[in-house]
Amino acid sequence: MSEHEDSPLGFLAREGYFLKKIFSSLSAHKLIEKRPAFYLFTSRTFLFRICIADPYSWEYSCKHKFEGSIDDFLCARFGFTHAVTQKIFSKQLLGEVVSLPEDFDRITSIFYQHLDLLNNAVAKSRGVYRDYISSLPLFSGNKPILVDVGYSGTIQKLLTRLLGHDTLGLYFITTAQGIYKQNGTTAQIHSVFKDKVKMGGGYAMLDKSLFLESLLTAPNGQLIDMYKLSNPLLEKEVFRPVFGRVSYTQANFEELEAVFRGVCEAVVHFFQTGVRFSKVQIEEMYEVYTSSPQMIPSVLRPLFDVDDAISGNKNVKPLQLFGL
């Protein structure tokens, strides 16, 4: 993406927290060209909610697997509170059970019937978030490059549509890279390691991506809302993000920070000494480390804990899930 060397970088969601730190460390040591770079507070759950009055977004928010009541679905997938859902829908309807994606047509029909109420419920948060994005010099000039682990570019597509600004996406792995038109704008998606991969297809970096999500995380849970603080004494607007529940890693974040101090030092050292790894070497190392129990020291094992609220579940532990 050398033709976009002046584009600002936006590191997305929790996975972007340490990626931004590594980028900044390399820039500080003058090992890569400096460019504007920002860690962007965002999440699928939050974007699903503030975009819920846009039927286009339902293709992304309502086709992930889910089993449970409509009330639980609205709270888990969109981050609504029970108090808000009860103002929009009847108690009887909230108690009905849905199975997604099989009940996609049913749930979206319900959304259509309550479109105005849904829009009113999210209008304030949507406005505040647009103001937050506008406060960052990320979407003011060239197409920003949005950086994330992967995979289908849902956050990028929703941001592109919500903000009406063309974007570029750079991901570890993609399910279908290409150009996606979004209401007069385009979201262009690129992969670094591999494209056109599907969950369960045997590619370790996707099939076992929970290991990446465990370690590439931020000090807070996922973004569920944002407020704007008004104070005439402040020189600029201040935005207060609100986060969801935390995993072990976030409750004990100093442990993960110790790991990443070593990671940053190693990456800087590799750049300084000309050490490079091919894509195949990185893929092979990832597969080894996520397949062999002895490769993960016991002191690090508690860090592998992932919030799976979007599916209506509690935290997932990939070491148990993959028998390690």
PDB file of C-alpha atoms in Angstrom:
ATOM      1  CA  MET A   1       0.000   0.000   0.000  1.00  0.00           C
ATOM      2  CA  SER A   2       2.921   2.299  -0.772  1.00  0.00           C
ATOM      3  CA  GLU A   3       0.678   4.619  -2.797  1.00  0.00           C
ATOM      4  CA  HIS A   4      -1.035   5.537   0.483  1.00  0.00           C
ATOM      5  CA  GLU A   5       2.121   6.332   2.453  1.00  0.00           C
ATOM      6  CA  ASP A   6       0.664   9.654   3.614  1.00  0.00           C
ATOM      7  CA  SER A   7      -2.625   8.190   4.829  1.00  0.00           C
ATOM      8  CA  PRO A   8      -3.255   8.302   8.586  1.00  0.00           C
ATOM      9  CA  LEU A   9      -3.559   5.013  10.441  1.00  0.00           C
ATOM     10  CA  GLY A  10      -6.505   4.069  12.624  1.00  0.00           C
ATOM     11  CA  PHE A  11      -5.943   1.032  14.845  1.00  0.00           C
ATOM     12  CA  LEU A  12      -9.326  -0.535  15.499  1.00  0.00           C
ATOM     13  CA  ALA A  13     -11.032  -1.927  18.568  1.00  0.00           C
ATOM     14  CA  ARG A  14      -9.238  -3.784  21.328  1.00  0.00           C
ATOM     15  CA  GLU A  15      -6.924  -5.660  18.948  1.00  0.00           C
ATOM     16  CA  GLY A  16      -5.473  -2.368  17.758  1.00  0.00           C
ATOM     17  CA  TYR A  17      -4.263  -1.253  21.185  1.00  0.00           C
ATOM     18  CA  PHE A  18      -0.909  -3.046  21.148  1.00  0.00           C
ATOM     19  CA  LEU A  19      -0.548  -2.841  17.367  1.00  0.00           C
ATOM     20  CA  LYS A  20      -0.610   0.941  17.766  1.00  0.00           C
ATOM     21  CA  LYS A  21       2.008   0.729  20.540  1.00  0.00           C
ATOM     22  CA  ILE A  22       4.337  -1.327  18.341  1.00  0.00           C
ATOM     23  CA  PHE A  23       3.890   1.088  15.432  1.00  0.00           C
ATOM     24  CA  SER A  24       4.644   4.051  17.704  1.00  0.00           C
ATOM     25  CA  SER A  25       7.729   2.303  19.109  1.00  0.00           C
ATOM     26  CA  LEU A  26       9.116   1.669  15.618  1.00  0.00           C
ATOM     27  CA  SER A  27       8.400   5.281  14.670  1.00  0.00           C
ATOM     28  CA  ALA A  28      10.115   6.595  17.812  1.00  0.00           C
ATOM     29  CA  HIS A  29      13.263   4.637  16.904  1.00  0.00           C
ATOM     30  CA  LYS A  30      13.057   6.013  13.332  1.00  0.00           C
ATOM     31  CA  LEU A  31      12.806   2.506  11.920  1.00  0.00           C
ATOM     32  CA  ILE A  32       9.713   3.322   9.854  1.00  0.00           C
ATOM     33  CA  GLU A  33       8.350   6.517   8.365  1.00  0.00           C
ATOM     34  CA  LYS A  34       6.271   8.575  10.759  1.00  0.00           C
ATOM     35  CA  ARG A  35       2.643   9.229   9.931  1.00  0.00           C
ATOM     36  CA  PRO A  36      -0.444  10.221  11.936  1.00  0.00           C
ATOM     37  CA  ALA A  37      -1.669   7.202  13.888  1.00  0.00           C
ATOM     38  CA  PHE A  38      -4.601   6.824  16.271  1.00  0.00           C
ATOM     39  CA  TYR A  39      -6.107   4.151  18.470  1.00  0.00           C
ATOM     40  CA  LEU A  40      -9.819   4.242  17.685  1.00  0.00           C
ATOM     41  CA  PHE A  41     -12.435   3.397  20.311  1.00  0.00           C
ATOM     42  CA  THR A  42     -14.926   1.187  18.493  1.00  0.00           C
ATOM     43  CA  SER A  43     -16.549  -2.244  18.576  1.00  0.00           C
ATOM     44  CA  ARG A  44     -18.971  -4.319  16.558  1.00  0.00           C
ATOM     45  CA  THR A  45     -21.494  -4.283  19.390  1.00  0.00           C
ATOM     46  CA  PHE A  46     -21.516  -0.493  19.631  1.00  0.00           C
ATOM     47  CA  LEU A  47     -21.684   0.012  15.861  1.00  0.00           C
ATOM     48  CA  PHE A  48     -24.447  -2.581  15.551  1.00  0.00           C
ATOM     49  CA  ARG A  49     -26.480  -0.581  18.054  1.00  0.00           C
ATOM     50  CA  ILE A  50     -25.998   2.939  16.713  1.00  0.00           C
ATOM     51  CA  CYS A  51     -26.608   1.655  13.162  1.00  0.00           C
ATOM     52  CA  ILE A  52     -29.642  -0.466  14.064  1.00  0.00           C
ATOM     53  CA  ALA A  53     -32.053   1.952  12.343  1.00  0.00           C
ATOM     54  CA  ASP A  54     -30.175   1.378   9.061  1.00  0.00           C
ATOM     55  CA  PRO A  55     -31.487  -1.877   7.532  1.00  0.00           C
ATOM     56  CA  TYR A  56     -28.199  -2.276   5.665  1.00  0.00           C
ATOM     57  CA  SER A  57     -26.461  -3.064   8.965  1.00  0.00           C
ATOM     58  CA  TRP A  58     -28.713  -6.032   9.736  1.00  0.00           C
ATOM     59  CA  GLU A  59     -26.822  -8.162   7.234  1.00  0.00           C
ATOM     60  CA  TYR A  60     -23.894  -7.959   9.660  1.00  0.00           C
ATOM     61  CA  SER A  61     -25.599  -7.778  13.042  1.00  0.00           C
ATOM     62  CA  CYS A  62     -28.319 -10.401  12.634  1.00  0.00           C
ATOM     63  CA  LYS A  63     -26.654 -13.268  10.783  1.00  0.00           C
ATOM     64  CA  HIS A  64     -24.166 -14.358  13.437  1.00  0.00           C
ATOM     65  CA  LYS A  65     -25.270 -17.454  15.329  1.00  0.00           C
ATOM     66  CA  PHE A  66     -27.428 -16.824  18.386  1.00  0.00           C
ATOM     67  CA  GLU A  67     -29.892 -18.835  20.465  1.00  0.00           C
ATOM     68  CA  GLY A  68     -32.072 -17.171  23.082  1.00  0.00           C
ATOM     69  CA  SER A  69     -34.765 -14.632  23.793  1.00  0.00           C
ATOM     70  CA  ILE A  70     -35.126 -11.452  21.751  1.00  0.00           C
ATOM     71  CA  ASP A  71     -34.359  -9.473  24.907  1.00  0.00           C
ATOM     72  CA  ASP A  72     -31.105 -11.345  25.451  1.00  0.00           C
ATOM     73  CA  PHE A  73     -30.256 -10.936  21.780  1.00  0.00           C
ATOM     74  CA  LEU A  74     -30.703  -7.160  21.898  1.00  0.00           C
ATOM     75  CA  CYS A  75     -28.584  -6.897  25.049  1.00  0.00           C
ATOM     76  CA  ALA A  76     -25.788  -9.259  23.950  1.00  0.00           C
ATOM     77  CA  ARG A  77     -25.481  -8.383  20.265  1.00  0.00           C
ATOM     78  CA  PHE A  78     -26.292  -4.652  20.412  1.00  0.00           C
ATOM     79  CA  GLY A  79     -25.407  -3.679  23.963  1.00  0.00           C
ATOM     80  CA  PHE A  80     -28.886  -2.414  24.842  1.00  0.00           C
ATOM     81  CA  THR A  81     -29.880  -2.390  28.495  1.00  0.00           C
ATOM     82  CA  HIS A  82     -32.999  -4.270  29.577  1.00  0.00           C
ATOM     83  CA  ALA A  83     -34.532  -0.950  30.621  1.00  0.00           C
ATOM     84  CA  VAL A  84     -34.221   0.379  27.063  1.00  0.00           C
ATOM     85  CA  THR A  85     -35.499  -2.765  25.347  1.00  0.00           C
ATOM     86  CA  GLN A  86     -38.606  -2.693  27.563  1.00  0.00           C
ATOM     87  CA  LYS A  87     -39.376   0.839  26.375  1.00  0.00           C
ATOM     88  CA  ILE A  88     -39.272  -0.244  22.730  1.00  0.00           C
ATOM     89  CA  PHE A  89     -40.785  -3.734  22.688  1.00  0.00           C
ATOM     90  CA  SER A  90     -43.576  -5.487  24.544  1.00  0.00           C
ATOM     91  CA  LYS A  91     -42.697  -7.865  27.350  1.00  0.00           C
ATOM     92  CA  GLN A  92     -44.288 -10.719  25.410  1.00  0.00           C
ATOM     93  CA  LEU A  93     -42.208 -10.055  22.306  1.00  0.00           C
ATOM     94  CA  LEU A  94     -38.989  -9.723  24.309  1.00  0.00           C
ATOM     95  CA  GLY A  95     -39.586 -13.163  25.781  1.00  0.00           C
ATOM     96  CA  GLU A  96     -39.859 -14.860  22.386  1.00  0.00           C
ATOM     97  CA  VAL A  97     -36.972 -17.124  21.433  1.00  0.00           C
ATOM     98  CA  VAL A  98     -34.974 -16.702  18.227  1.00  0.00           C
ATOM     99  CA  SER A  99     -32.448 -18.919  16.504  1.00  0.00           C
ATOM    100  CA  LEU A 100     -30.095 -17.090  14.179  1.00  0.00           C
ATOM    101  CA  PRO A 101     -29.311 -16.975  11.356  1.00  0.00           C
ATOM    102  CA  GLU A 102     -32.413 -19.103  10.644  1.00  0.00           C
ATOM    103  CA  ASP A 103     -34.752 -16.424  12.056  1.00  0.00           C
ATOM    104  CA  PHE A 104     -33.100 -13.529  10.205  1.00  0.00           C
ATOM    105  CA  ASP A 105     -36.271 -12.574   8.313  1.00  0.00           C
ATOM    106  CA  ARG A 106     -38.327 -12.720  11.491  1.00  0.00           C
ATOM    107  CA  ILE A 107     -36.051 -10.516  13.579  1.00  0.00           C
ATOM    108  CA  THR A 108     -35.548  -7.939  10.829  1.00  0.00           C
ATOM    109  CA  SER A 109     -39.317  -7.782  10.300  1.00  0.00           C
ATOM    110  CA  ILE A 110     -39.661  -6.911  13.990  1.00  0.00           C
ATOM    111  CA  PHE A 111     -36.992  -4.218  13.596  1.00  0.00           C
ATOM    112  CA  TYR A 112     -38.863  -2.708  10.632  1.00  0.00           C
ATOM    113  CA  GLN A 113     -42.030  -2.463  12.732  1.00  0.00           C
ATOM    114  CA  HIS A 114     -40.146  -0.555  15.469  1.00  0.00           C
ATOM    115  CA  LEU A 115     -37.760   1.455  13.273  1.00  0.00           C
ATOM    116  CA  ASP A 116     -38.651   4.919  14.627  1.00  0.00           C
ATOM    117  CA  LEU A 117     -38.389   3.810  18.249  1.00  0.00           C
ATOM    118  CA  LEU A 118     -35.053   2.124  17.580  1.00  0.00           C
ATOM    119  CA  ASN A 119     -33.728   5.230  15.863  1.00  0.00           C
ATOM    120  CA  ASN A 120     -34.789   7.447  18.769  1.00  0.00           C
ATOM    121  CA  ALA A 121     -33.108   5.088  21.235  1.00  0.00           C
ATOM    122  CA  VAL A 122     -29.691   5.335  19.546  1.00  0.00           C
ATOM    123  CA  ALA A 123     -29.741   8.847  18.031  1.00  0.00           C
ATOM    124  CA  LYS A 124     -27.836  10.518  20.883  1.00  0.00           C
ATOM    125  CA  SER A 125     -25.065   7.906  21.008  1.00  0.00           C
ATOM    126  CA  ARG A 126     -24.773   7.963  17.214  1.00  0.00           C
ATOM    127  CA  GLY A 127     -24.368  11.755  17.241  1.00  0.00           C
ATOM    128  CA  VAL A 128     -21.778  11.691  20.021  1.00  0.00           C
ATOM    129  CA  TYR A 129     -19.779   9.021  18.218  1.00  0.00           C
ATOM    130  CA  ARG A 130     -19.758  11.005  14.987  1.00  0.00           C
ATOM    131  CA  ASP A 131     -18.476  13.994  16.975  1.00  0.00           C
ATOM    132  CA  TYR A 132     -15.785  11.803  18.530  1.00  0.00           C
ATOM    133  CA  ILE A 133     -14.614  10.601  15.122  1.00  0.00           C
ATOM    134  CA  SER A 134     -14.658  14.181  13.806  1.00  0.00           C
ATOM    135  CA  SER A 135     -12.431  15.237  16.711  1.00  0.00           C
ATOM    136  CA  LEU A 136      -9.684  12.943  15.362  1.00  0.00           C
ATOM    137  CA  PRO A 137      -7.782  14.107  12.249  1.00  0.00           C
ATOM    138  CA  LEU A 138      -8.354  10.673  10.801  1.00  0.00           C
ATOM    139  CA  PHE A 139     -11.153  11.222   8.311  1.00  0.00           C
ATOM    140  CA  SER A 140     -10.362  14.827   7.377  1.00  0.00           C
ATOM    141  CA  GLY A 141      -8.033  14.265   4.404  1.00  0.00           C
ATOM    142  CA  ASN A 142      -6.673  11.201   2.643  1.00  0.00           C
ATOM    143  CA  LYS A 143      -8.360   7.851   2.953  1.00  0.00           C
ATOM    144  CA  PRO A 144      -7.456   6.507   6.396  1.00  0.00           C
ATOM    145  CA  ILE A 145      -5.968   3.032   6.648  1.00  0.00           C
ATOM    146  CA  LEU A 146      -7.878   1.075   9.294  1.00  0.00           C
ATOM    147  CA  VAL A 147      -5.757  -1.674  10.849  1.00  0.00           C
ATOM    148  CA  ASP A 148      -7.178  -4.779  12.525  1.00  0.00           C
ATOM    149  CA  VAL A 149      -6.614  -8.524  12.837  1.00  0.00           C
ATOM    150  CA  GLY A 150      -9.531  -9.416  10.548  1.00  0.00           C
ATOM    151  CA  TYR A 151     -11.625 -10.858   9.096  1.00  0.00           C
ATOM    152  CA  SER A 152     -14.603  -9.665   7.044  1.00  0.00           C
ATOM    153  CA  GLY A 153     -14.105  -5.945   7.708  1.00  0.00           C
ATOM    154  CA  THR A 154     -17.442  -5.450   9.471  1.00  0.00           C
ATOM    155  CA  ILE A 155     -16.285  -2.485  11.569  1.00  0.00           C
ATOM    156  CA  GLN A 156     -14.651  -0.838   8.564  1.00  0.00           C
ATOM    157  CA  LYS A 157     -17.755  -1.247   6.392  1.00  0.00           C
ATOM    158  CA  LEU A 158     -20.070   0.166   9.051  1.00  0.00           C
ATOM    159  CA  LEU A 159     -17.734   3.099   9.779  1.00  0.00           C
ATOM    160  CA  THR A 160     -17.458   3.847   6.059  1.00  0.00           C
ATOM    161  CA  ARG A 161     -21.219   3.980   5.710  1.00  0.00           C
ATOM    162  CA  LEU A 162     -21.841   5.821   8.973  1.00  0.00           C
ATOM    163  CA  LEU A 163     -19.283   8.546   8.276  1.00  0.00           C
ATOM    164  CA  GLY A 164     -19.653   8.787   4.499  1.00  0.00           C
ATOM    165  CA  HIS A 165     -15.888   8.577   3.956  1.00  0.00           C
ATOM    166  CA  ASP A 166     -13.833   6.203   1.791  1.00  0.00           C
ATOM    167  CA  THR A 167     -11.554   3.895   3.778  1.00  0.00           C
ATOM    168  CA  LEU A 168      -8.768   1.396   3.285  1.00  0.00           C
ATOM    169  CA  GLY A 169      -8.504  -1.656   5.520  1.00  0.00           C
ATOM    170  CA  LEU A 170      -5.351  -3.629   6.334  1.00  0.00           C
ATOM    171  CA  TYR A 171      -5.886  -6.966   8.080  1.00  0.00           C
ATOM    172  CA  PHE A 172      -3.873  -9.999   9.089  1.00  0.00           C
ATOM    173  CA  ILE A 173      -6.449 -12.274   7.467  1.00  0.00           C
ATOM    174  CA  THR A 174      -9.538 -11.647   5.336  1.00  0.00           C
ATOM    175  CA  THR A 175     -12.465 -13.758   4.259  1.00  0.00           C
ATOM    176  CA  ALA A 176     -12.966 -11.741   1.060  1.00  0.00           C
ATOM    177  CA  GLN A 177     -10.721  -8.790   0.293  1.00  0.00           C
ATOM    178  CA  GLY A 178     -11.856  -6.310  -2.341  1.00  0.00           C
ATOM    179  CA  ILE A 179     -13.816  -3.088  -2.772  1.00  0.00           C
ATOM    180  CA  TYR A 180     -17.202  -2.744  -1.065  1.00  0.00           C
ATOM    181  CA  LYS A 181     -19.529   0.108  -1.973  1.00  0.00           C
ATOM    182  CA  GLN A 182     -21.207   1.789   0.988  1.00  0.00           C
ATOM    183  CA  ASN A 183     -23.904   4.323   0.123  1.00  0.00           C
ATOM    184  CA  GLY A 184     -21.746   6.324  -2.288  1.00  0.00           C
ATOM    185  CA  THR A 185     -18.438   5.560  -0.554  1.00  0.00           C
ATOM    186  CA  THR A 186     -16.073   2.591  -0.742  1.00  0.00           C
ATOM    187  CA  ALA A 187     -14.423   0.341   1.816  1.00  0.00           C
ATOM    188  CA  GLN A 188     -11.327  -1.244   0.296  1.00  0.00           C
ATOM    189  CA  ILE A 189     -10.050  -4.319   2.139  1.00  0.00           C
ATOM    190  CA  HIS A 190      -6.556  -5.858   1.939  1.00  0.00           C
ATOM    191  CA  SER A 191      -4.990  -8.852   3.707  1.00  0.00           C
ATOM    192  CA  VAL A 192      -1.382  -9.356   4.829  1.00  0.00           C
ATOM    193  CA  PHE A 193      -1.201 -13.112   5.357  1.00  0.00           C
ATOM    194  CA  LYS A 194      -4.081 -14.758   3.536  1.00  0.00           C
ATOM    195  CA  ASP A 195      -7.375 -14.024   1.795  1.00  0.00           C
ATOM    196  CA  LYS A 196     -10.490 -16.123   1.155  1.00  0.00           C
ATOM    197  CA  VAL A 197     -10.176 -18.239   4.274  1.00  0.00           C
ATOM    198  CA  LYS A 198     -13.127 -19.586   6.230  1.00  0.00           C
ATOM    199  CA  MET A 199     -13.495 -20.736   9.815  1.00  0.00           C
ATOM    200  CA  GLY A 200     -12.906 -24.489  10.039  1.00  0.00           C
ATOM    201  CA  GLY A 201     -10.945 -24.576   6.802  1.00  0.00           C
ATOM    202  CA  GLY A 202      -7.704 -25.676   8.469  1.00  0.00           C
ATOM    203  CA  TYR A 203      -5.903 -22.329   8.489  1.00  0.00           C
ATOM    204  CA  ALA A 204      -4.634 -21.981  12.057  1.00  0.00           C
ATOM    205  CA  MET A 205      -4.470 -18.184  12.167  1.00  0.00           C
ATOM    206  CA  LEU A 206      -8.237 -18.078  11.593  1.00  0.00           C
ATOM    207  CA  ASP A 207      -9.404 -21.330  13.175  1.00  0.00           C
ATOM    208  CA  LYS A 208      -7.452 -20.515  16.332  1.00  0.00           C
ATOM    209  CA  SER A 209      -7.741 -16.736  16.142  1.00  0.00           C
ATOM    210  CA  LEU A 210      -9.002 -16.672  19.738  1.00  0.00           C
ATOM    211  CA  PHE A 211      -5.363 -16.886  20.806  1.00  0.00           C
ATOM    212  CA  LEU A 212      -4.667 -13.637  18.945  1.00  0.00           C
ATOM    213  CA  GLU A 213      -7.766 -11.997  20.375  1.00  0.00           C
ATOM    214  CA  SER A 214      -6.719 -13.019  23.895  1.00  0.00           C
ATOM    215  CA  LEU A 215      -3.362 -11.278  23.752  1.00  0.00           C
ATOM    216  CA  LEU A 216      -4.100  -8.453  21.335  1.00  0.00           C
ATOM    217  CA  THR A 217      -6.466  -6.647  23.652  1.00  0.00           C
ATOM    218  CA  ALA A 218      -6.827  -3.332  25.443  1.00  0.00           C
ATOM    219  CA  PRO A 219      -7.000  -2.464  29.160  1.00  0.00           C
ATOM    220  CA  ASN A 220     -10.793  -2.195  28.941  1.00  0.00           C
ATOM    221  CA  GLY A 221     -13.699  -4.356  27.828  1.00  0.00           C
ATOM    222  CA  GLN A 222     -15.426  -3.699  24.528  1.00  0.00           C
ATOM    223  CA  LEU A 223     -16.870  -0.265  23.827  1.00  0.00           C
ATOM    224  CA  ILE A 224     -20.610  -0.192  24.563  1.00  0.00           C
ATOM    225  CA  ASP A 225     -21.339   3.545  24.616  1.00  0.00           C
ATOM    226  CA  MET A 226     -19.784   7.010  24.532  1.00  0.00           C
ATOM    227  CA  TYR A 227     -20.650  10.298  26.206  1.00  0.00           C
ATOM    228  CA  LYS A 228     -19.519  13.849  25.534  1.00  0.00           C
ATOM    229  CA  LEU A 229     -18.558  15.992  28.493  1.00  0.00           C
ATOM    230  CA  SER A 230     -19.583  19.631  28.296  1.00  0.00           C
ATOM    231  CA  ASN A 231     -17.456  22.038  30.298  1.00  0.00           C
ATOM    232  CA  PRO A 232     -16.856  25.661  29.218  1.00  0.00           C
ATOM    233  CA  LEU A 233     -13.485  25.574  31.028  1.00  0.00           C
ATOM    234  CA  LEU A 234     -12.211  22.804  28.751  1.00  0.00           C
ATOM    235  CA  GLU A 235     -10.385  23.894  25.603  1.00  0.00           C
ATOM    236  CA  LYS A 236     -11.798  21.015  23.603  1.00  0.00           C
ATOM    237  CA  GLU A 237     -14.595  18.499  23.800  1.00  0.00           C
ATOM    238  CA  VAL A 238     -13.904  15.493  25.996  1.00  0.00           C
ATOM    239  CA  PHE A 239     -15.377  12.107  25.136  1.00  0.00           C
ATOM    240  CA  ARG A 240     -15.931   9.457  27.786  1.00  0.00           C
ATOM    241  CA  PRO A 241     -16.104   5.880  26.476  1.00  0.00           C
ATOM    242  CA  VAL A 242     -18.117   3.281  28.401  1.00  0.00           C
ATOM    243  CA  PHE A 243     -16.890  -0.304  28.396  1.00  0.00           C
ATOM    244  CA  GLY A 244     -18.445  -3.719  28.955  1.00  0.00           C
ATOM    245  CA  ARG A 245     -17.334  -6.546  31.186  1.00  0.00           C
ATOM    246  CA  VAL A 246     -13.672  -7.439  31.464  1.00  0.00           C
ATOM    247  CA  SER A 247     -11.763 -10.687  31.098  1.00  0.00           C
ATOM    248  CA  TYR A 248      -8.993 -11.939  33.392  1.00  0.00           C
ATOM    249  CA  THR A 249      -6.476 -10.224  31.129  1.00  0.00           C
ATOM    250  CA  GLN A 250      -8.076  -6.805  31.519  1.00  0.00           C
ATOM    251  CA  ALA A 251      -8.544  -7.222  35.268  1.00  0.00           C
ATOM    252  CA  ASN A 252      -4.821  -8.058  35.513  1.00  0.00           C
ATOM    253  CA  PHE A 253      -3.567  -5.945  32.652  1.00  0.00           C
ATOM    254  CA  GLU A 254      -0.115  -5.363  34.138  1.00  0.00           C
ATOM    255  CA  GLU A 255       0.667  -9.023  33.330  1.00  0.00           C
ATOM    256  CA  LEU A 256      -0.095  -8.560  29.645  1.00  0.00           C
ATOM    257  CA  GLU A 257       1.788  -5.255  29.568  1.00  0.00           C
ATOM    258  CA  ALA A 258       4.894  -7.059  30.834  1.00  0.00           C
ATOM    259  CA  VAL A 259       4.603  -9.506  27.936  1.00  0.00           C
ATOM    260  CA  PHE A 260       4.239  -6.734  25.380  1.00  0.00           C
ATOM    261  CA  ARG A 261       7.161  -4.746  26.689  1.00  0.00           C
ATOM    262  CA  GLY A 262       9.236  -7.727  25.660  1.00  0.00           C
ATOM    263  CA  VAL A 263       7.380  -7.955  22.345  1.00  0.00           C
ATOM    264  CA  CYS A 264       8.085  -4.294  21.516  1.00  0.00           C
ATOM    265  CA  GLU A 265      11.751  -4.692  22.422  1.00  0.00           C
ATOM    266  CA  ALA A 266      12.016  -7.786  20.214  1.00  0.00           C
ATOM    267  CA  VAL A 267      10.316  -6.142  17.225  1.00  0.00           C
ATOM    268  CA  VAL A 268      12.537  -3.050  17.499  1.00  0.00           C
ATOM    269  CA  HIS A 269      15.609  -5.308  17.745  1.00  0.00           C
ATOM    270  CA  PHE A 270      14.548  -7.276  14.642  1.00  0.00           C
ATOM    271  CA  PHE A 271      14.134  -4.065  12.642  1.00  0.00           C
ATOM    272  CA  GLN A 272      17.463  -2.676  13.848  1.00  0.00           C
ATOM    273  CA  THR A 273      19.377  -5.846  12.968  1.00  0.00           C
ATOM    274  CA  GLY A 274      17.605  -6.643   9.709  1.00  0.00           C
ATOM    275  CA  VAL A 275      15.938  -9.823  10.975  1.00  0.00           C
ATOM    276  CA  ARG A 276      12.814 -10.637   8.970  1.00  0.00           C
ATOM    277  CA  PHE A 277      10.332 -13.518   8.907  1.00  0.00           C
ATOM    278  CA  SER A 278       8.439 -14.682   5.838  1.00  0.00           C
ATOM    279  CA  LYS A 279       4.668 -15.049   5.922  1.00  0.00           C
ATOM    280  CA  VAL A 280       5.043 -18.826   5.799  1.00  0.00           C
ATOM    281  CA  GLN A 281       7.430 -18.825   8.760  1.00  0.00           C
ATOM    282  CA  ILE A 282       5.027 -16.740  10.835  1.00  0.00           C
ATOM    283  CA  GLU A 283       2.087 -18.994   9.905  1.00  0.00           C
ATOM    284  CA  GLU A 284       4.077 -22.100  10.823  1.00  0.00           C
ATOM    285  CA  MET A 285       5.189 -20.644  14.157  1.00  0.00           C
ATOM    286  CA  TYR A 286       1.620 -19.649  14.972  1.00  0.00           C
ATOM    287  CA  GLU A 287       0.383 -23.168  14.253  1.00  0.00           C
ATOM    288  CA  VAL A 288       3.085 -24.729  16.447  1.00  0.00           C
ATOM    289  CA  TYR A 289       2.427 -22.402  19.387  1.00  0.00           C
ATOM    290  CA  THR A 290      -1.345 -22.951  19.230  1.00  0.00           C
ATOM    291  CA  SER A 291      -1.108 -26.733  18.886  1.00  0.00           C
ATOM    292  CA  SER A 292       1.444 -27.714  21.530  1.00  0.00           C
ATOM    293  CA  PRO A 293       0.606 -27.318  25.249  1.00  0.00           C
ATOM    294  CA  GLN A 294       4.279 -27.176  26.203  1.00  0.00           C
ATOM    295  CA  MET A 295       4.802 -24.056  24.077  1.00  0.00           C
ATOM    296  CA  ILE A 296       2.689 -21.905  26.411  1.00  0.00           C
ATOM    297  CA  PRO A 297       4.278 -21.316  29.865  1.00  0.00           C
ATOM    298  CA  SER A 298       1.963 -21.975  32.796  1.00  0.00           C
ATOM    299  CA  VAL A 299       2.388 -18.407  34.096  1.00  0.00           C
ATOM    300  CA  LEU A 300       0.850 -17.068  30.849  1.00  0.00           C
ATOM    301  CA  ARG A 301      -2.118 -19.429  30.693  1.00  0.00           C
ATOM    302  CA  PRO A 302      -4.564 -17.227  32.647  1.00  0.00           C
ATOM    303  CA  LEU A 303      -4.140 -14.522  29.984  1.00  0.00           C
ATOM    304  CA  PHE A 304      -5.992 -16.614  27.427  1.00  0.00           C
ATOM    305  CA  ASP A 305      -9.505 -15.451  28.257  1.00  0.00           C
ATOM    306  CA  VAL A 306     -11.827 -13.857  25.679  1.00  0.00           C
ATOM    307  CA  ASP A 307     -15.112 -11.980  26.067  1.00  0.00           C
ATOM    308  CA  ASP A 308     -17.772 -13.627  23.882  1.00  0.00           C
ATOM    309  CA  ALA A 309     -20.705 -11.399  24.853  1.00  0.00           C
ATOM    310  CA  ILE A 310     -21.679 -10.764  21.232  1.00  0.00           C
ATOM    311  CA  SER A 311     -22.829 -14.385  20.958  1.00  0.00           C
ATOM    312  CA  GLY A 312     -24.679 -14.208  24.272  1.00  0.00           C
ATOM    313  CA  ASN A 313     -22.054 -16.341  26.020  1.00  0.00           C
ATOM    314  CA  LYS A 314     -19.672 -15.760  28.882  1.00  0.00           C
ATOM    315  CA  ASN A 315     -15.921 -15.566  28.419  1.00  0.00           C
ATOM    316  CA  VAL A 316     -14.277 -18.245  26.272  1.00  0.00           C
ATOM    317  CA  LYS A 317     -10.950 -19.852  27.198  1.00  0.00           C
ATOM    318  CA  PRO A 318      -9.164 -20.971  24.000  1.00  0.00           C
ATOM    319  CA  LEU A 319      -6.776 -23.279  25.894  1.00  0.00           C
ATOM    320  CA  GLN A 320      -9.758 -25.331  27.049  1.00  0.00           C
ATOM    321  CA  LEU A 321     -11.585 -25.003  23.744  1.00  0.00           C
ATOM    322  CA  PHE A 322      -8.650 -26.439  21.794  1.00  0.00           C
ATOM    323  CA  GLY A 323      -7.616 -28.993  24.389  1.00  0.00           C
ATOM    324  CA  LEU A 324      -4.342 -27.355  25.391  1.00  0.00           C
TER     325      LEU A 324
END
